[in-house]
Amino acid sequence: MRVAEAINTDPQQRVLLLTAVNADVMSCMEKKAIGVYTGMSYVDYAKIIARDINGFTSQTASGTSQSVASGRLAYTFDLKGPALSIDTACSSSLVAAHIGTRAVGTRECATAAISICGVNLTLLAYTTAMFQRAGMLAPDGRCKTLDASADGYVRAEGCEIILLAASSDDVTQLSVALGGSAVNQDGRSSSLTAPNGPTQHAVIKSALLDGRFSASDVTSLHLHGTGT
């Protein structure tokens, strides 16, 4: 990537590329119909670039497009499976993982591995200010998940790439197995962004059923706490 193109490319796309290189994506996969499923929500860089329309180049449109985040990975590594960028706010990466797992072993992705990606960079203060005004962020800057004093969440930055395969034969390294997944929506709650307890209970139950597990099989939890 030339300097001019890099300047007009969202840092989230650039971080995804660097993470893919560091993950040594291609050495872990056979080069088959490999899909890319990326969870990515806010695209602050497009607003930053828009401050100077005279600085637009032929790369600005692709460099600031959310859909291109997955397409650029597919282009760089010559991956021929589906390339989807998914935005469901704070659940984007989890939903990307769910959709990706459903593709493994199908005609779209054959039996090859897929790449599940998630990236978030906070580049504009006013995006954070919007969440704060909506009452979603913890005033003290601390996330207190499962605590009675919980009063919001804390924004953070990060990027992760997970290589997922139908079997260990499709990748050279296998470190964890995905037992089951599920996705649903709150439907009508007390407000547009308010959580729905029974619906969230239902999606957890669906994930257990998908993996043929019972609640007693769960030994530890890794979870997040939203501020809605």
XYZ file of C-alpha atoms in Angstrom:
228
model
C 0.000 0.000 0.000
C 1.429 3.352 -1.038
C 1.551 6.279 1.384
C -1.211 8.223 -0.405
C -3.543 5.235 -0.238
C -2.671 4.563 3.405
C -3.535 8.156 4.355
C -6.974 7.702 2.788
C -7.561 4.291 4.368
C -9.397 3.909 7.664
C -6.910 2.921 10.416
C -9.324 0.108 11.278
C -8.667 -1.437 7.863
C -4.925 -0.984 8.324
C -4.988 -2.561 11.784
C -6.944 -5.525 10.385
C -4.262 -6.050 7.741
C -1.447 -5.870 10.294
C -3.261 -8.261 12.623
C -3.832 -10.705 9.764
C -0.131 -10.605 8.899
C 0.864 -11.109 12.542
C -1.633 -13.974 12.809
C 0.163 -15.550 9.846
C -3.210 -16.213 8.261
C -2.122 -17.978 5.113
C 0.325 -20.379 6.774
C -2.497 -21.638 8.999
C -4.893 -22.361 6.169
C -5.145 -24.331 3.033
C -5.971 -21.907 0.252
C -9.530 -22.954 -0.503
C -12.812 -21.025 -0.504
C -11.997 -19.107 2.658
C -14.496 -16.540 3.931
C -13.925 -13.320 5.869
C -16.515 -12.150 8.400
C -15.700 -8.852 10.103
C -17.511 -7.204 12.985
C -17.088 -3.450 12.641
C -19.390 -0.713 13.887
C -18.452 2.961 13.851
C -16.368 4.368 10.998
C -15.044 7.620 12.474
C -12.312 8.046 9.887
C -14.796 8.764 7.100
C -15.943 11.823 9.051
C -12.344 12.928 9.635
C -11.503 12.654 5.933
C -14.693 14.523 5.019
C -13.386 17.673 6.710
C -11.294 18.367 3.601
C -13.112 17.254 0.463
C -10.348 18.789 -1.643
C -8.059 16.111 -0.270
C -10.184 13.261 -1.602
C -8.377 10.818 -3.890
C -9.415 7.819 -5.952
C -8.784 5.669 -2.844
C -10.945 7.673 -0.417
C -14.212 5.865 -1.194
C -12.781 2.375 -0.709
C -10.530 3.460 2.133
C -13.415 4.717 4.259
C -16.038 2.123 3.333
C -17.117 -0.333 6.001
C -17.728 -3.091 3.459
C -14.169 -2.839 2.161
C -12.743 -3.827 5.552
C -13.500 -7.473 4.741
C -12.965 -7.066 1.012
C -9.458 -5.713 1.516
C -8.458 -8.773 3.538
C -9.880 -11.055 0.846
C -8.041 -9.065 -1.836
C -4.717 -9.006 0.012
C -4.683 -12.722 0.827
C -6.512 -13.870 -2.332
C -9.415 -15.402 -0.390
C -12.315 -16.510 -2.590
C -15.094 -17.121 -0.062
C -17.714 -14.611 1.143
C -16.406 -11.315 2.569
C -18.916 -9.644 4.887
C -18.621 -6.618 7.172
C -21.256 -6.827 9.902
C -22.544 -4.009 12.109
C -24.783 -4.880 15.056
C -23.160 -2.362 17.418
C -21.473 -3.983 20.442
C -22.372 -7.502 19.290
C -20.853 -7.101 15.803
C -17.967 -9.542 16.272
C -20.133 -12.158 17.976
C -22.696 -11.987 15.188
C -19.881 -12.189 12.622
C -18.655 -15.339 14.366
C -22.156 -16.835 14.345
C -22.690 -16.156 10.635
C -19.217 -17.440 9.837
C -19.712 -20.713 11.676
C -22.857 -21.340 9.670
C -20.863 -20.965 6.442
C -18.130 -23.483 7.295
C -18.744 -26.749 5.525
C -21.255 -25.271 3.070
C -20.792 -24.826 -0.644
C -19.767 -21.200 -0.001
C -16.786 -22.049 2.182
C -16.341 -25.739 1.381
C -14.580 -27.344 4.358
C -11.985 -24.607 4.566
C -11.242 -22.326 7.436
C -12.742 -18.880 7.741
C -11.444 -15.708 9.294
C -13.554 -14.075 12.014
C -12.433 -10.505 12.610
C -13.368 -7.693 14.934
C -11.963 -4.175 15.113
C -12.826 -0.967 16.943
C -10.901 2.304 17.135
C -12.225 5.432 18.858
C -11.015 8.239 16.623
C -13.562 10.996 17.309
C -14.492 12.480 20.672
C -18.026 13.303 19.588
C -18.871 9.624 19.031
C -18.056 9.008 22.685
C -19.960 12.176 23.614
C -23.085 10.833 21.872
C -22.974 7.653 23.954
C -22.371 9.670 27.100
C -25.354 11.923 26.389
C -27.478 8.792 25.861
C -26.506 7.612 29.352
C -24.715 4.504 28.088
C -21.236 5.201 29.515
C -20.183 4.719 33.132
C -19.529 8.194 34.625
C -16.494 6.948 36.566
C -14.948 5.196 33.551
C -15.296 1.726 35.096
C -17.297 -1.189 33.711
C -19.012 -3.032 36.583
C -20.552 -6.038 34.856
C -22.872 -8.168 37.042
C -22.550 -5.639 39.883
C -25.549 -3.942 41.476
C -23.742 -0.611 41.064
C -23.331 -1.031 37.295
C -24.123 2.265 35.592
C -22.780 1.974 32.064
C -19.925 0.606 30.021
C -16.502 1.864 28.937
C -15.435 2.252 25.309
C -12.192 0.597 24.277
C -10.072 -0.190 21.244
C -8.980 -3.544 19.923
C -8.586 -5.900 16.986
C -8.749 -9.669 16.870
C -8.693 -12.311 14.163
C -9.795 -15.886 14.809
C -9.201 -18.690 12.333
C -12.110 -21.102 12.400
C -12.290 -24.447 10.615
C -14.742 -27.303 10.296
C -12.038 -29.712 11.453
C -8.442 -29.689 12.623
C -7.410 -30.966 9.186
C -8.082 -27.509 7.708
C -5.613 -25.584 9.879
C -2.127 -26.336 11.114
C -2.946 -25.226 14.663
C -6.113 -25.736 16.695
C -6.357 -24.089 20.110
C -10.064 -24.000 20.937
C -13.346 -25.519 19.754
C -16.565 -23.569 19.207
C -19.385 -25.674 20.596
C -22.451 -23.658 19.669
C -23.789 -20.213 18.872
C -27.071 -18.353 18.543
C -28.369 -14.903 17.619
C -31.673 -13.161 18.297
C -33.040 -9.657 18.901
C -34.706 -8.022 21.900
C -37.815 -7.081 19.963
C -40.062 -4.659 21.870
C -38.444 -3.615 25.159
C -39.107 -0.650 27.449
C -37.177 1.480 24.936
C -35.375 1.052 21.614
C -31.985 0.316 23.217
C -33.168 -1.285 26.478
C -32.243 -4.958 26.972
C -34.911 -7.636 27.210
C -34.110 -10.157 29.945
C -36.311 -13.050 28.759
C -35.033 -12.666 25.178
C -31.416 -12.693 26.328
C -32.181 -15.791 28.390
C -33.624 -17.377 25.261
C -30.529 -16.736 23.124
C -28.242 -18.256 25.774
C -30.499 -21.309 25.899
C -30.443 -21.516 22.096
C -26.633 -21.440 22.065
C -26.527 -24.275 24.598
C -28.989 -26.299 22.536
C -26.991 -25.612 19.376
C -23.930 -27.147 21.005
C -25.939 -29.883 22.753
C -24.865 -28.616 26.153
C -26.747 -28.125 29.395
C -26.313 -25.251 31.838
C -24.422 -27.583 34.183
C -21.717 -28.014 31.527
C -20.729 -24.332 31.821
C -17.661 -23.885 34.028
C -16.630 -20.295 33.279
C -17.957 -17.174 31.588
C -16.299 -14.486 29.485
C -18.787 -11.706 28.872
C -19.285 -8.008 28.437
C -21.662 -5.513 29.987
C -23.490 -3.002 27.847
C -24.688 0.332 29.128
C -28.152 0.337 27.571
